[in-house]
């Protein structure tokens, strides 16, 4: 596998800090959440960055390539369109599942796949499908997790190594996620770094989090702690990473603090004695993009001639396990045997809280209509206990409003009229009448 082209030091581009990002000194590249941009109407800030020669990489969060189902062709096409629109050298996603099809449930979050032979077979086939569909190479990120699957057959290092060997996919290593999994799942980050093929490294993520009650929450809303920078130093002692990126998604600090965190990252990368493995100029290849072509398989060509298709029975087994866990997390069904029940409850609360936060961003009018942040949050969390998300956050906002209207809420008539108007304008239909609400209530009681 040829080495990647160098990206340098970058930051996650977000609309809230777009102006600050443009002013950051020495910025080499940015990463953008793929689902948050429209290929035909790129934000002006991204256009200006590209005109300056700053590379832009789309980072997907909704593909669910570790799920039991084959990747959605429409989602793959959308990811590819964004790569082309941005002139990106590659696209990235996560080794995770985010939904199930039977029953139809959405996590709204990245959930870990079981490190079993069945799950690895499914993941490898899904990766090959994605590689055939995408116009640029794909790299996959290790995720942070609160929970572990019972009866796993492989370590994280073994799982990632075999994934690379069977598919040729690149790795996006998030050192903050390595720390999260050390706290939450007892995994040794050094053992992971020692086991994985670092020649497959595309780039590195660095981010902050916070520990509460013995659980590390990968918030992307706190400063990068020293322990994560130490892990970056440990990775740097093994390999010279092609790129390192600072992630920040919420509670954005002043511009000077962002610049200081990037400086801290550069200091780690440039520290004496952290030479790591460095290819020669000849090995690295001259010219931009030299390291990518080797990973571009021709459509329809398997990564290995001996790689068989995954049997549907294998996908079914993986799907049943993922559905049982996701249902426990978002629909209140019993926790599957072997899982840590306390950790599942913590994860369930975190998923509901994230739903509330994202819906509030997607539909900020709801908080105002319901009288502020606390009344909104209380009402949404009560709704989320019995109503799992099935169609994305915008649909969730509409379903939440309909849920309230069916129950003649909010109690204030003026607020209820405003909510009715809001729902009608976005749903395109009249809200359910009293007879429909009465019938739905009876059905709910019967269930």
mmCIF file of N, CA and C in Angstrom, residues 231-313:
data_model
loop_
_atom_site.group_PDB
_atom_site.id
_atom_site.type_symbol
_atom_site.label_atom_id
_atom_site.label_comp_id
_atom_site.label_asym_id
_atom_site.label_seq_id
_atom_site.Cartn_x
_atom_site.Cartn_y
_atom_site.Cartn_z
ATOM 1 N N UNK A 231 -1.688 10.558 23.579
ATOM 2 C CA UNK A 231 -1.953 9.471 22.638
ATOM 3 C C UNK A 231 -1.530 9.863 21.228
ATOM 4 N N UNK A 232 -1.751 11.136 20.869
ATOM 5 C CA UNK A 232 -1.267 11.600 19.578
ATOM 6 C C UNK A 232 0.249 11.470 19.516
ATOM 7 N N UNK A 233 0.940 11.797 20.606
ATOM 8 C CA UNK A 233 2.393 11.657 20.642
ATOM 9 C C UNK A 233 2.802 10.193 20.497
ATOM 10 N N UNK A 234 2.024 9.293 21.127
ATOM 11 C CA UNK A 234 2.312 7.880 21.003
ATOM 12 C C UNK A 234 2.147 7.396 19.581
ATOM 13 N N UNK A 235 1.117 7.864 18.903
ATOM 14 C CA UNK A 235 0.934 7.501 17.497
ATOM 15 C C UNK A 235 2.072 8.096 16.661
ATOM 16 N N UNK A 236 2.438 9.345 16.967
ATOM 17 C CA UNK A 236 3.503 10.021 16.201
ATOM 18 C C UNK A 236 4.836 9.313 16.364
ATOM 19 N N UNK A 237 5.056 8.655 17.500
ATOM 20 C CA UNK A 237 6.308 7.926 17.703
ATOM 21 C C UNK A 237 6.371 6.674 16.843
ATOM 22 N N UNK A 238 5.223 6.237 16.344
ATOM 23 C CA UNK A 238 5.159 5.047 15.502
ATOM 24 C C UNK A 238 5.124 5.373 14.016
ATOM 25 N N UNK A 239 4.510 6.495 13.666
ATOM 26 C CA UNK A 239 4.318 6.839 12.261
ATOM 27 C C UNK A 239 4.181 8.353 12.139
ATOM 28 N N UNK A 240 4.596 8.869 11.003
ATOM 29 C CA UNK A 240 4.410 10.289 10.695
ATOM 30 C C UNK A 240 3.045 10.420 10.030
ATOM 31 N N UNK A 241 2.005 10.859 10.742
ATOM 32 C CA UNK A 241 0.657 10.848 10.169
ATOM 33 C C UNK A 241 0.529 11.817 8.991
ATOM 34 N N UNK A 242 -0.135 11.399 7.914
ATOM 35 C CA UNK A 242 -0.316 12.296 6.765
ATOM 36 C C UNK A 242 -1.090 13.560 7.106
ATOM 37 N N UNK A 243 -2.001 13.467 8.064
ATOM 38 C CA UNK A 243 -2.779 14.631 8.456
ATOM 39 C C UNK A 243 -3.322 14.461 9.863
ATOM 40 N N UNK A 244 -3.530 15.569 10.538
ATOM 41 C CA UNK A 244 -4.155 15.568 11.868
ATOM 42 C C UNK A 244 -5.200 16.671 11.880
ATOM 43 N N UNK A 245 -6.380 16.363 12.409
ATOM 44 C CA UNK A 245 -7.489 17.322 12.376
ATOM 45 C C UNK A 245 -8.112 17.494 13.757
ATOM 46 N N UNK A 246 -8.330 18.737 14.137
ATOM 47 C CA UNK A 246 -9.015 19.079 15.380
ATOM 48 C C UNK A 246 -10.514 19.129 15.138
ATOM 49 N N UNK A 247 -11.273 18.379 15.945
ATOM 50 C CA UNK A 247 -12.735 18.387 15.848
ATOM 51 C C UNK A 247 -13.325 19.215 16.992
ATOM 52 N N UNK A 248 -14.289 20.048 16.634
ATOM 53 C CA UNK A 248 -15.055 20.803 17.636
ATOM 54 C C UNK A 248 -16.451 20.994 17.061
ATOM 55 N N UNK A 249 -17.483 20.514 17.784
ATOM 56 C CA UNK A 249 -18.841 20.539 17.254
ATOM 57 C C UNK A 249 -19.820 21.373 18.072
ATOM 58 N N UNK A 250 -19.428 21.818 19.256
ATOM 59 C CA UNK A 250 -20.369 22.554 20.096
ATOM 60 C C UNK A 250 -19.580 23.360 21.119
ATOM 61 N N UNK A 251 -20.285 24.316 21.796
ATOM 62 C CA UNK A 251 -19.642 25.190 22.785
ATOM 63 C C UNK A 251 -18.327 25.736 22.232
ATOM 64 N N UNK A 252 -18.419 26.361 21.075
ATOM 65 C CA UNK A 252 -17.215 26.813 20.380
ATOM 66 C C UNK A 252 -16.494 27.894 21.177
ATOM 67 N N UNK A 253 -15.184 27.742 21.362
ATOM 68 C CA UNK A 253 -14.421 28.727 22.132
ATOM 69 C C UNK A 253 -14.029 29.911 21.264
ATOM 70 N N UNK A 254 -13.433 30.929 21.868
ATOM 71 C CA UNK A 254 -12.923 32.057 21.068
ATOM 72 C C UNK A 254 -11.877 31.571 20.068
ATOM 73 N N UNK A 255 -11.710 32.375 19.040
ATOM 74 C CA UNK A 255 -10.780 32.034 17.962
ATOM 75 C C UNK A 255 -9.376 31.757 18.488
ATOM 76 N N UNK A 256 -8.943 32.515 19.464
ATOM 77 C CA UNK A 256 -7.594 32.348 20.001
ATOM 78 C C UNK A 256 -7.409 30.967 20.629
ATOM 79 N N UNK A 257 -8.460 30.445 21.245
ATOM 80 C CA UNK A 257 -8.358 29.112 21.849
ATOM 81 C C UNK A 257 -8.270 28.031 20.781
ATOM 82 N N UNK A 258 -9.013 28.186 19.699
ATOM 83 C CA UNK A 258 -8.898 27.229 18.597
ATOM 84 C C UNK A 258 -7.476 27.243 18.039
ATOM 85 N N UNK A 259 -6.924 28.443 17.848
ATOM 86 C CA UNK A 259 -5.567 28.559 17.327
ATOM 87 C C UNK A 259 -4.563 27.923 18.287
ATOM 88 N N UNK A 260 -4.787 28.102 19.586
ATOM 89 C CA UNK A 260 -3.873 27.522 20.575
ATOM 90 C C UNK A 260 -3.928 25.991 20.554
ATOM 91 N N UNK A 261 -5.113 25.432 20.336
ATOM 92 C CA UNK A 261 -5.211 23.970 20.274
ATOM 93 C C UNK A 261 -4.503 23.433 19.032
ATOM 94 N N UNK A 262 -4.604 24.147 17.926
ATOM 95 C CA UNK A 262 -3.876 23.727 16.727
ATOM 96 C C UNK A 262 -2.366 23.836 16.950
ATOM 97 N N UNK A 263 -1.943 24.855 17.672
ATOM 98 C CA UNK A 263 -0.524 24.995 17.991
ATOM 99 C C UNK A 263 -0.046 23.841 18.866
ATOM 100 N N UNK A 264 -0.885 23.434 19.827
ATOM 101 C CA UNK A 264 -0.524 22.307 20.695
ATOM 102 C C UNK A 264 -0.369 21.024 19.883
ATOM 103 N N UNK A 265 -1.234 20.847 18.891
ATOM 104 C CA UNK A 265 -1.140 19.665 18.019
ATOM 105 C C UNK A 265 0.157 19.709 17.225
ATOM 106 N N UNK A 266 0.478 20.875 16.652
ATOM 107 C CA UNK A 266 1.715 20.998 15.871
ATOM 108 C C UNK A 266 2.936 20.743 16.763
ATOM 109 N N UNK A 267 2.876 21.202 18.007
ATOM 110 C CA UNK A 267 3.994 21.000 18.930
ATOM 111 C C UNK A 267 4.234 19.517 19.165
ATOM 112 N N UNK A 268 3.157 18.741 19.333
ATOM 113 C CA UNK A 268 3.296 17.300 19.513
ATOM 114 C C UNK A 268 3.918 16.669 18.278
ATOM 115 N N UNK A 269 3.458 17.068 17.109
ATOM 116 C CA UNK A 269 3.940 16.464 15.867
ATOM 117 C C UNK A 269 5.400 16.808 15.585
ATOM 118 N N UNK A 270 5.855 17.964 16.073
ATOM 119 C CA UNK A 270 7.208 18.429 15.785
ATOM 120 C C UNK A 270 8.177 18.183 16.935
ATOM 121 N N UNK A 271 7.723 17.514 17.992
ATOM 122 C CA UNK A 271 8.568 17.317 19.168
ATOM 123 C C UNK A 271 9.792 16.483 18.834
ATOM 124 N N UNK A 272 10.961 16.822 19.407
ATOM 125 C CA UNK A 272 12.173 16.030 19.175
ATOM 126 C C UNK A 272 11.969 14.591 19.644
ATOM 127 N N UNK A 273 12.477 13.654 18.889
ATOM 128 C CA UNK A 273 12.367 12.255 19.267
ATOM 129 C C UNK A 273 11.106 11.583 18.785
ATOM 130 N N UNK A 274 10.172 12.374 18.216
ATOM 131 C CA UNK A 274 8.921 11.796 17.715
ATOM 132 C C UNK A 274 9.005 11.622 16.211
ATOM 133 N N UNK A 275 10.097 10.978 15.784
ATOM 134 C CA UNK A 275 10.305 10.870 14.345
ATOM 135 C C UNK A 275 9.355 9.879 13.691
ATOM 136 N N UNK A 276 9.093 8.760 14.383
ATOM 137 C CA UNK A 276 8.176 7.779 13.821
ATOM 138 C C UNK A 276 8.699 7.198 12.524
ATOM 139 N N UNK A 277 7.830 6.519 11.805
ATOM 140 C CA UNK A 277 8.178 5.931 10.510
ATOM 141 C C UNK A 277 7.923 6.967 9.432
ATOM 142 N N UNK A 278 8.931 7.254 8.649
ATOM 143 C CA UNK A 278 8.790 8.252 7.578
ATOM 144 C C UNK A 278 9.315 7.653 6.279
ATOM 145 N N UNK A 279 8.487 7.670 5.247
ATOM 146 C CA UNK A 279 8.914 7.142 3.965
ATOM 147 C C UNK A 279 9.858 8.126 3.283
ATOM 148 N N UNK A 280 10.662 7.606 2.380
ATOM 149 C CA UNK A 280 11.507 8.485 1.592
ATOM 150 C C UNK A 280 10.650 9.230 0.585
ATOM 151 N N UNK A 281 11.203 10.278 -0.004
ATOM 152 C CA UNK A 281 10.468 11.037 -0.997
ATOM 153 C C UNK A 281 10.084 10.157 -2.183
ATOM 154 N N UNK A 282 10.991 9.222 -2.527
ATOM 155 C CA UNK A 282 10.682 8.338 -3.644
ATOM 156 C C UNK A 282 9.508 7.432 -3.312
ATOM 157 N N UNK A 283 9.507 6.905 -2.069
ATOM 158 C CA UNK A 283 8.422 6.011 -1.674
ATOM 159 C C UNK A 283 7.113 6.765 -1.560
ATOM 160 N N UNK A 284 7.201 8.015 -1.073
ATOM 161 C CA UNK A 284 5.978 8.788 -0.878
ATOM 162 C C UNK A 284 5.345 9.149 -2.207
ATOM 163 N N UNK A 285 6.157 9.226 -3.264
ATOM 164 C CA UNK A 285 5.583 9.547 -4.573
ATOM 165 C C UNK A 285 5.518 11.045 -4.782
ATOM 166 N N UNK A 286 5.919 11.474 -5.948
ATOM 167 C CA UNK A 286 5.903 12.909 -6.237
ATOM 168 C C UNK A 286 4.549 13.324 -6.747
ATOM 169 N N UNK A 287 4.107 14.527 -6.343
ATOM 170 C CA UNK A 287 2.859 15.073 -6.887
ATOM 171 C C UNK A 287 1.672 14.792 -6.005
ATOM 172 N N UNK A 288 0.703 15.713 -5.991
ATOM 173 C CA UNK A 288 -0.507 15.561 -5.186
ATOM 174 C C UNK A 288 -1.290 14.353 -5.652
ATOM 175 N N UNK A 289 -1.791 13.593 -4.668
ATOM 176 C CA UNK A 289 -2.646 12.467 -4.990
ATOM 177 C C UNK A 289 -1.905 11.202 -5.340
ATOM 178 N N UNK A 290 -0.572 11.182 -5.199
ATOM 179 C CA UNK A 290 0.185 10.019 -5.635
ATOM 180 C C UNK A 290 -0.185 8.775 -4.858
ATOM 181 N N UNK A 291 -0.579 8.953 -3.598
ATOM 182 C CA UNK A 291 -0.861 7.785 -2.779
ATOM 183 C C UNK A 291 -2.260 7.261 -2.882
ATOM 184 N N UNK A 292 -3.124 7.842 -3.694
ATOM 185 C CA UNK A 292 -4.519 7.444 -3.703
ATOM 186 C C UNK A 292 -4.851 6.405 -4.763
ATOM 187 N N UNK A 293 -4.238 6.464 -5.915
ATOM 188 C CA UNK A 293 -4.667 5.628 -7.029
ATOM 189 C C UNK A 293 -4.624 4.156 -6.707
ATOM 190 N N UNK A 294 -3.668 3.746 -5.874
ATOM 191 C CA UNK A 294 -3.538 2.330 -5.570
ATOM 192 C C UNK A 294 -4.782 1.778 -4.883
ATOM 193 N N UNK A 295 -5.550 2.653 -4.229
ATOM 194 C CA UNK A 295 -6.725 2.202 -3.495
ATOM 195 C C UNK A 295 -8.000 2.245 -4.317
ATOM 196 N N UNK A 296 -7.908 2.715 -5.545
ATOM 197 C CA UNK A 296 -9.088 2.844 -6.363
ATOM 198 C C UNK A 296 -9.318 1.568 -7.159
ATOM 199 N N UNK A 297 -10.133 0.653 -6.629
ATOM 200 C CA UNK A 297 -10.449 -0.565 -7.363
ATOM 201 C C UNK A 297 -11.408 -0.236 -8.490
ATOM 202 N N UNK A 298 -11.276 -0.963 -9.590
ATOM 203 C CA UNK A 298 -12.216 -0.790 -10.684
ATOM 204 C C UNK A 298 -13.575 -1.341 -10.269
ATOM 205 N N UNK A 299 -14.683 -0.697 -10.653
ATOM 206 C CA UNK A 299 -16.011 -1.176 -10.285
ATOM 207 C C UNK A 299 -16.192 -2.635 -10.657
ATOM 208 N N UNK A 300 -16.733 -3.395 -9.681
ATOM 209 C CA UNK A 300 -17.021 -4.795 -9.920
ATOM 210 C C UNK A 300 -15.849 -5.717 -9.648
ATOM 211 N N UNK A 301 -14.665 -5.165 -9.327
ATOM 212 C CA UNK A 301 -13.496 -5.991 -9.064
ATOM 213 C C UNK A 301 -13.354 -6.219 -7.572
ATOM 214 N N UNK A 302 -13.412 -7.452 -7.091
ATOM 215 C CA UNK A 302 -13.292 -7.700 -5.655
ATOM 216 C C UNK A 302 -11.905 -7.388 -5.142
ATOM 217 N N UNK A 303 -11.808 -7.095 -3.841
ATOM 218 C CA UNK A 303 -10.506 -6.818 -3.250
ATOM 219 C C UNK A 303 -9.624 -8.056 -3.304
ATOM 220 N N UNK A 304 -10.221 -9.222 -3.197
ATOM 221 C CA UNK A 304 -9.489 -10.479 -3.264
ATOM 222 C C UNK A 304 -10.287 -11.454 -4.102
ATOM 223 N N UNK A 305 -9.650 -12.174 -5.051
ATOM 224 C CA UNK A 305 -10.397 -13.099 -5.897
ATOM 225 C C UNK A 305 -11.095 -14.194 -5.103
ATOM 226 N N UNK A 306 -10.566 -14.485 -3.902
ATOM 227 C CA UNK A 306 -11.151 -15.568 -3.112
ATOM 228 C C UNK A 306 -12.207 -15.090 -2.125
ATOM 229 N N UNK A 307 -12.500 -13.807 -2.111
ATOM 230 C CA UNK A 307 -13.456 -13.257 -1.148
ATOM 231 C C UNK A 307 -14.880 -13.611 -1.560
ATOM 232 N N UNK A 308 -15.582 -14.457 -0.782
ATOM 233 C CA UNK A 308 -16.948 -14.847 -1.162
ATOM 234 C C UNK A 308 -17.973 -13.798 -0.769
ATOM 235 N N UNK A 309 -19.143 -13.863 -1.412
ATOM 236 C CA UNK A 309 -20.248 -13.016 -0.994
ATOM 237 C C UNK A 309 -20.737 -13.471 0.376
ATOM 238 N N UNK A 310 -21.249 -12.530 1.146
ATOM 239 C CA UNK A 310 -21.758 -12.855 2.482
ATOM 240 C C UNK A 310 -23.127 -13.519 2.351
ATOM 241 N N UNK A 311 -23.293 -14.629 3.008
ATOM 242 C CA UNK A 311 -24.576 -15.331 2.975
ATOM 243 C C UNK A 311 -25.635 -14.489 3.672
ATOM 244 N N UNK A 312 -26.861 -14.559 3.164
ATOM 245 C CA UNK A 312 -27.947 -13.788 3.770
ATOM 246 C C UNK A 312 -28.178 -14.202 5.212
ATOM 247 N N UNK A 313 -27.902 -15.470 5.529
ATOM 248 C CA UNK A 313 -28.074 -15.921 6.915
ATOM 249 C C UNK A 313 -27.137 -15.173 7.858
#
